[in-house]
Coordinates of C-alpha atoms in Angstrom, one line a residue:
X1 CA 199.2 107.3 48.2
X2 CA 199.1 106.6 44.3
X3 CA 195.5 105.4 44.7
X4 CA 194.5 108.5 46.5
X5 CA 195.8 110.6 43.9
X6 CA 193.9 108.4 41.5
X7 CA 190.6 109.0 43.0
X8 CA 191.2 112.6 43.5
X9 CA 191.7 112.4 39.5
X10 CA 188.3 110.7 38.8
X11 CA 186.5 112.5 41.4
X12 CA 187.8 115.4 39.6
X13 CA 186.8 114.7 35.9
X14 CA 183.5 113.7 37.2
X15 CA 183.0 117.1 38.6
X16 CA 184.6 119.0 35.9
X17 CA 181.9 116.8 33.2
X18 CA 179.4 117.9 35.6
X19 CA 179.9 121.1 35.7
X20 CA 181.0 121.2 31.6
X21 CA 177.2 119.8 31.3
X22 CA 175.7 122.6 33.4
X23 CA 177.4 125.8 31.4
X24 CA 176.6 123.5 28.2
X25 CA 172.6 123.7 29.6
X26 CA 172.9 127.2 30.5
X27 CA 174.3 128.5 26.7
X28 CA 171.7 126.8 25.4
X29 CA 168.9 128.3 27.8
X30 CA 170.7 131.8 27.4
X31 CA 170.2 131.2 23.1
X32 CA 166.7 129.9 23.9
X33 CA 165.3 132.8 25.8
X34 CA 167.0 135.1 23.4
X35 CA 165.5 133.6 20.5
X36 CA 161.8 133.9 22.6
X37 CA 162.8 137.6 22.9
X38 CA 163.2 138.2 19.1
X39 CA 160.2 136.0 17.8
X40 CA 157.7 138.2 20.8
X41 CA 159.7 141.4 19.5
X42 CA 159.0 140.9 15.4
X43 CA 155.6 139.6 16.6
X44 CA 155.2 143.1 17.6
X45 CA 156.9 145.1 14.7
X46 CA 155.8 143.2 11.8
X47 CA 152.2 141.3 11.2
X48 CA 153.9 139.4 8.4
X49 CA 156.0 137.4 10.7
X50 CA 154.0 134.9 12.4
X51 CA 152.0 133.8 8.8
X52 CA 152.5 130.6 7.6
X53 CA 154.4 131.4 4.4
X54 CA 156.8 133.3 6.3
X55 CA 157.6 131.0 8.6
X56 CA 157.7 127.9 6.0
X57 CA 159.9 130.0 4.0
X58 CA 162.3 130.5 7.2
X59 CA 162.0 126.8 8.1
X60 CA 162.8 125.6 4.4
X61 CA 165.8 128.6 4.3
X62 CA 168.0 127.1 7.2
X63 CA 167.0 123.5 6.4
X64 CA 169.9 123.0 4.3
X65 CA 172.4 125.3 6.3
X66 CA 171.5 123.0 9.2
X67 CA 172.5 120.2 7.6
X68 CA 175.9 121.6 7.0
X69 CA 175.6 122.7 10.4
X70 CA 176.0 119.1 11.9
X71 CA 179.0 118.2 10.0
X72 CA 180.5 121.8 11.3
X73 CA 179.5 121.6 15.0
X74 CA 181.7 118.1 14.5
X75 CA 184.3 119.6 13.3
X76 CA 184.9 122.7 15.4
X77 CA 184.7 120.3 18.2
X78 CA 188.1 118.3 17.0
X79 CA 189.5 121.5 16.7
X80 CA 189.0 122.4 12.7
X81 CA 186.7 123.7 10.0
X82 CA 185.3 123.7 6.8
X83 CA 185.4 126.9 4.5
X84 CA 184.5 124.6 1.4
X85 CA 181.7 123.7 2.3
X86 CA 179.3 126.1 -0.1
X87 CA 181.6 124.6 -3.4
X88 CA 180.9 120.9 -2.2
X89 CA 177.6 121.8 -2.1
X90 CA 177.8 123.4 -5.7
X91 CA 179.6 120.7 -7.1
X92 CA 177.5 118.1 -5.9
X93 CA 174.4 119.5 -7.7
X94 CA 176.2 120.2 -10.7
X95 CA 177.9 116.6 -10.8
X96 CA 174.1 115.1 -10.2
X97 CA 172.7 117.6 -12.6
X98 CA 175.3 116.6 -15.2
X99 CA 175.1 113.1 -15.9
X100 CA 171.1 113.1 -15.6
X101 CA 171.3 115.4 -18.8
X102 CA 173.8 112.9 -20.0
X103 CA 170.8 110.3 -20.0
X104 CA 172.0 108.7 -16.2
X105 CA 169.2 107.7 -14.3
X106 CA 169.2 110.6 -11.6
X107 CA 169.4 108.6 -8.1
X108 CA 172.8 107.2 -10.0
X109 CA 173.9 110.6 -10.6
X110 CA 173.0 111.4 -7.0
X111 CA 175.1 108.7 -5.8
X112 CA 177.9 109.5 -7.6
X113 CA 177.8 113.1 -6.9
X114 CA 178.0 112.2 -3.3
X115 CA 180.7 110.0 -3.7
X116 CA 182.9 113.2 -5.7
X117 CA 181.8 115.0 -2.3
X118 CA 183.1 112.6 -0.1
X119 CA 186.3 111.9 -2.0
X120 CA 186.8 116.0 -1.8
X121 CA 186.2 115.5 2.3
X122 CA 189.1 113.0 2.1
X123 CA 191.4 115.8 0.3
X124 CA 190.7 117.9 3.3
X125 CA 191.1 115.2 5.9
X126 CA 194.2 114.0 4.3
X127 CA 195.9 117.4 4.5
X128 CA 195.0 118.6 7.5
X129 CA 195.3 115.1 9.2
X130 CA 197.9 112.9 8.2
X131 CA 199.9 116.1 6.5
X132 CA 199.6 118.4 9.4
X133 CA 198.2 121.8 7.1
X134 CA 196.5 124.5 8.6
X135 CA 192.7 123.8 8.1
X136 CA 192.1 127.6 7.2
X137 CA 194.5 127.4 4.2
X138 CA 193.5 123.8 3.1
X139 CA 189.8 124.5 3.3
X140 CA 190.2 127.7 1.2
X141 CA 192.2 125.9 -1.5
X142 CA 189.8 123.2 -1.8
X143 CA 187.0 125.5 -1.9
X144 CA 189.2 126.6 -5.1
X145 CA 189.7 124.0 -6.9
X146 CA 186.3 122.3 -6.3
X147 CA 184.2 125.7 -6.9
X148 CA 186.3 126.2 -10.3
X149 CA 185.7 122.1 -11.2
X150 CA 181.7 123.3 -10.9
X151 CA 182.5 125.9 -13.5
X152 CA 184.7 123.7 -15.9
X153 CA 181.8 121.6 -16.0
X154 CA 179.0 124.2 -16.7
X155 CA 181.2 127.0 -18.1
X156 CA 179.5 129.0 -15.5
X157 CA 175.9 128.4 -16.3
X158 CA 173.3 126.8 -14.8
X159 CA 172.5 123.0 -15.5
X160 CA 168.3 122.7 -15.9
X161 CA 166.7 119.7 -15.0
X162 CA 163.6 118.9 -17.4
X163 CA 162.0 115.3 -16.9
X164 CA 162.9 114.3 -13.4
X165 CA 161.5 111.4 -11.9
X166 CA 157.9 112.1 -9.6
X167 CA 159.9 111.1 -6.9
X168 CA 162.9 113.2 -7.2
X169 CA 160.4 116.1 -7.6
X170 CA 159.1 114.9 -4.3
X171 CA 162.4 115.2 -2.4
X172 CA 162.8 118.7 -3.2
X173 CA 159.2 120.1 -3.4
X174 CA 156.9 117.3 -1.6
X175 CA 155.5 117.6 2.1
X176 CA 155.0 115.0 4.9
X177 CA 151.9 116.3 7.1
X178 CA 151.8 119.7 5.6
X179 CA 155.8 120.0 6.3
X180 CA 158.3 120.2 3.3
X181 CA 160.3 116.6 3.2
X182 CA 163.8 118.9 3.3
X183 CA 162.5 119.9 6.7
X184 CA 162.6 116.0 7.7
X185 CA 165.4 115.2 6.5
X186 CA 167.4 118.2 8.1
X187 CA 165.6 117.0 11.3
X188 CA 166.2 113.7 11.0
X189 CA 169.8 113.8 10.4
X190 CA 169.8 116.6 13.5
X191 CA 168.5 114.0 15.8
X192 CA 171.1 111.3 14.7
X193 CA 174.1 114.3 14.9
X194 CA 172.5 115.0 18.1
X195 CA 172.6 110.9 19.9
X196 CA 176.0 110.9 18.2
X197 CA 177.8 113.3 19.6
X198 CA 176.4 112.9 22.7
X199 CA 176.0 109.0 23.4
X200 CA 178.9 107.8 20.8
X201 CA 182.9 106.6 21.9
X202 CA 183.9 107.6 18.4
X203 CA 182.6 111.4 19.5
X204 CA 184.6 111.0 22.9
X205 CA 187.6 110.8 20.7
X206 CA 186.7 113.5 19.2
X207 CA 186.3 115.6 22.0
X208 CA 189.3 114.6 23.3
X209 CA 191.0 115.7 20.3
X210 CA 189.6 119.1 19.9
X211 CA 190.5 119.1 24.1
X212 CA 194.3 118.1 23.6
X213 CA 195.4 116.5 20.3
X214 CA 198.7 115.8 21.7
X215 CA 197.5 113.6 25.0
X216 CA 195.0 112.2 22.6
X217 CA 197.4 110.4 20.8
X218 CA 199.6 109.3 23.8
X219 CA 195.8 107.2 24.5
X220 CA 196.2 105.7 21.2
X221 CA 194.1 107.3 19.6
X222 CA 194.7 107.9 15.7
X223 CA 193.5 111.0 15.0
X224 CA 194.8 111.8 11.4
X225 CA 192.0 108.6 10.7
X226 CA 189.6 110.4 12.6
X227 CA 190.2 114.0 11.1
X228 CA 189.8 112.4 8.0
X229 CA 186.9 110.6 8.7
X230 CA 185.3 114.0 10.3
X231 CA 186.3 116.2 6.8
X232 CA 184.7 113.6 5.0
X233 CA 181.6 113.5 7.2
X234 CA 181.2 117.5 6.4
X235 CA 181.5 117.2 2.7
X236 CA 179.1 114.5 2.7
X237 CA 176.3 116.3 4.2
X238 CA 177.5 119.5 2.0
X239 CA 176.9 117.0 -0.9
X240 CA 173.2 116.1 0.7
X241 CA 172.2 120.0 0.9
X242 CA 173.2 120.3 -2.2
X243 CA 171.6 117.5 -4.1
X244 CA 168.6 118.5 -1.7
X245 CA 169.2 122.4 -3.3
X246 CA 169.0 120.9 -6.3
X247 CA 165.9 119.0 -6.2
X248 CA 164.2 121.8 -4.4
X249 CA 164.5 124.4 -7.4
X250 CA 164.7 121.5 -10.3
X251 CA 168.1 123.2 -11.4
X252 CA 172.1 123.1 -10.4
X253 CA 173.5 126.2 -10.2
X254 CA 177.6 126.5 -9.7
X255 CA 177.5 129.3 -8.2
X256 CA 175.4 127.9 -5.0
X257 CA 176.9 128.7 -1.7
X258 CA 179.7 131.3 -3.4
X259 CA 182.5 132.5 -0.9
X260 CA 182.6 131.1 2.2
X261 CA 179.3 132.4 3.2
X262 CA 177.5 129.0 4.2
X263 CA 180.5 127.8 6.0
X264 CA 180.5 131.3 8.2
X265 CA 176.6 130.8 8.5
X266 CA 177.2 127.4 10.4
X267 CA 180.0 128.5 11.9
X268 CA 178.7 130.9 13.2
X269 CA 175.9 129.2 14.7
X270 CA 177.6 126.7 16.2
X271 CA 179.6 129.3 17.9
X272 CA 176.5 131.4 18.8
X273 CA 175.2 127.0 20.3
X274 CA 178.6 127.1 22.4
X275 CA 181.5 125.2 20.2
X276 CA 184.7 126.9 20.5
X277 CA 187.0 127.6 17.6
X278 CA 189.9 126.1 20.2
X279 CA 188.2 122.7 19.9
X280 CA 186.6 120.2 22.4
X281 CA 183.5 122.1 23.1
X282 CA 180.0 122.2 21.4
X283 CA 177.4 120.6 21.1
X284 CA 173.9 119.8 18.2
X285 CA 171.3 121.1 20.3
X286 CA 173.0 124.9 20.7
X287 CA 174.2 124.2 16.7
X288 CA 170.6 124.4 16.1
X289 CA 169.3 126.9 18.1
X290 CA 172.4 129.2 16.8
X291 CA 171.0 128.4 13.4
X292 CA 167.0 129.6 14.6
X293 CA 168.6 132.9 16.1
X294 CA 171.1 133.8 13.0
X295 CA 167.8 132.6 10.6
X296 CA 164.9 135.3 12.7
X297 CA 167.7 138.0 12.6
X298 CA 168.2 137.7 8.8
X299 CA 164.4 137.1 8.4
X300 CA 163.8 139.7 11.0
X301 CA 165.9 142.4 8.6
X302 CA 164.1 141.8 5.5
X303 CA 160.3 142.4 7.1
X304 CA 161.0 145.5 8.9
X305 CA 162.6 146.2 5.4
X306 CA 165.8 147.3 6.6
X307 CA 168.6 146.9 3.5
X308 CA 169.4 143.7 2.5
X309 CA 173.3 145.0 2.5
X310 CA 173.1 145.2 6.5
X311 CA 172.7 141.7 6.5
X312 CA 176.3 140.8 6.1
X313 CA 177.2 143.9 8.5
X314 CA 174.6 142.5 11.1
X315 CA 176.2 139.1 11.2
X316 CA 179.9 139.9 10.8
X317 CA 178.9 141.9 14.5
X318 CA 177.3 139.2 16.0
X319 CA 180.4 136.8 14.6
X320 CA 182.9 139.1 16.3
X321 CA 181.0 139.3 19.5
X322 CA 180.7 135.5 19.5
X323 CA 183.9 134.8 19.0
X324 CA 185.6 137.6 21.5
X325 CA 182.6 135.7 24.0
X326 CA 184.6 132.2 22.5
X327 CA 188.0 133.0 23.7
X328 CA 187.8 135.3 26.9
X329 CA 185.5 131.9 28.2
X330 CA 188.1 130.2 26.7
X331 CA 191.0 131.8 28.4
X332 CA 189.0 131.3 32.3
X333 CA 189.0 127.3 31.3
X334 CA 192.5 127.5 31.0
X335 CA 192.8 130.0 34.2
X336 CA 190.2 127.3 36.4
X337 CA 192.5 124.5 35.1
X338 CA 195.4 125.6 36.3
X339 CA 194.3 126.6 39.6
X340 CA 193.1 123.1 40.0
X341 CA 195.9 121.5 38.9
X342 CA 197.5 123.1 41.8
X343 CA 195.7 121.6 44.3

């Protein structure tokens, strides 16, 4: 009888990962075909759209964003966030920029800058893992404190960089077969957030996590460790945009990323990709295309020279729509669940 039961169980969870796999596919085609839509549609409207410096300029704009983006898709899928995101990216740069002007050779100061980063990831692991905080209030106060350690150190101005290696120059400025190197990198670390998430048994925990924390832990698994370790994998690659900000213009600037406007922009397209903001869902792939489609609207609003103020009205719409699209698919998982727990 009990093994019955048992292979009614697994013949269940392989359907249910089956099916999970199937609406994952679909989201994505659904934010593909969308995106098709509005590249044929600005094709149309605007001449300017399809020319190669507007589309670099596009490509090198969410480059950084995206890289945030991976760390954020992680996180929303073990149930948190990241609203400090922007000021770790700020205070990064201005760390780097800092002690190169102090005379510290600048891939030392890069180093180090990730490091402060990382050790401000651990502050918002720590909190929200091991001492149970709400991630919406911890991430806020961090984004406090680390945004007003950016201005202590620059008293609000902007730290020029003059005499930077060749190479450092290259990071931000050179291309690889006509394509900036930030483009690379943002790909690169894309793919490897990508195999993770998908192929990796430290990313099953997370999942499981973000699905039910509570039965997560009854299956041993330690997830104030792994909250910690995720927070700190998002303030890393906050740190890398931001270095990579940094090299880009030649300059760190403290006010980079104000607000929590970076941390809504990957939010949001991880949302727009098909994470949930309940956790257990989401996946690198839609991340990325919820990044293209948030990146032609806002690029699609400055050719056809529509205000630059609708911008923010534009995507606070498309936020709410996402996440009212979030929870009423969220409330039929928990609706299909419970009739199959039934049977």
């Amino acid at each position: 009888m009990n093994s019955d039961i048992g292979i009614k169980r697994k013949n269940l969870s392989f359907r249910a990962k089956k099916l999970w796999k199937k609406i994952n596919s679909f989201r994505e085609a659904t934010v593909l075909f969308i995106i098709l839509i509005i590249i044929i549609v600005l094709s149309i409207l605007s001449p300017n759209f399809l020319t190669k410096d507007n589309l670099m300029a596009t490509i090198i704009g969410f480059s950084t964003d995206g890289i945030i983006t991976v760390g954020m898709t992680i996180a929303l899928i073990s149930g948190g966030f990241d609203f400090s995101t922007g000021a770790v990216m700020a205070l990064s740069g201005v760390i780097a920029g800092a002690l190169f002007t102090a005379g510290i050779n600048i891939w030392i100061s890069c180093f180090i800058a990730l490091i402060a980063g990382v050790l401000c990831g651990f502050l918002n692991g720590f909190f929200i893992g091991k001492v149970g905080l709400n991630p919406f209030i911890t991430t806020l106060a961090v984004m406090s404190i680390v945004r007003g350690g950016s201005y202590v150190l620059t008293q609000g101005y902007p730290i020029s960089l003059f005499g930077v290696p060749k190479s450092f120059e290259f990071l931000g400025q050179g291309k690889v077969l006509g394509l900036p190197l930030i483009v690379f990198v943002f790909l690169l670390i894309t793919i490897i957030g990508d195999f993770m998430v998908r192929k990796s048994d430290i990313m099953r925990k997370v999942f499981y996590t973000g699905s039910n924390e509570k039965a997560a832990i009854l299956a041993g698994i330690n997830t104030s460790k792994l909250k910690i370790q995720i927070y700190m994998l998002v303030a890393l690659l906050s740190s890398i945009a931001g270095i990579l900000n940094m090299a880009r213009f030649t300059v760190a600037v403290p006010t980079i990323g104000l607000g929590t406007d970076v941390s809504m922009r990957c939010i949001l397209a991880a949302i727009i990709g098909g994470a949930s903001l309940s956790g257990g869902e989401g996946s690198i792939l839609g991340s990325f295309l919820g990044l293209v489609f948030i990146n032609l609207i806002n690029n699609g609003i400055i050719l056809l020279n529509v205000p630059v103020y609708w911008q923010d009205l534009i995507n606070g719409i498309i936020l709410i729509g996402a996440v009212t699209i979030d929870y009423i698919r969220h409330q039929n998982r928990i609706k299909n669940l419970k009739v199959k727990s039934n049977f």
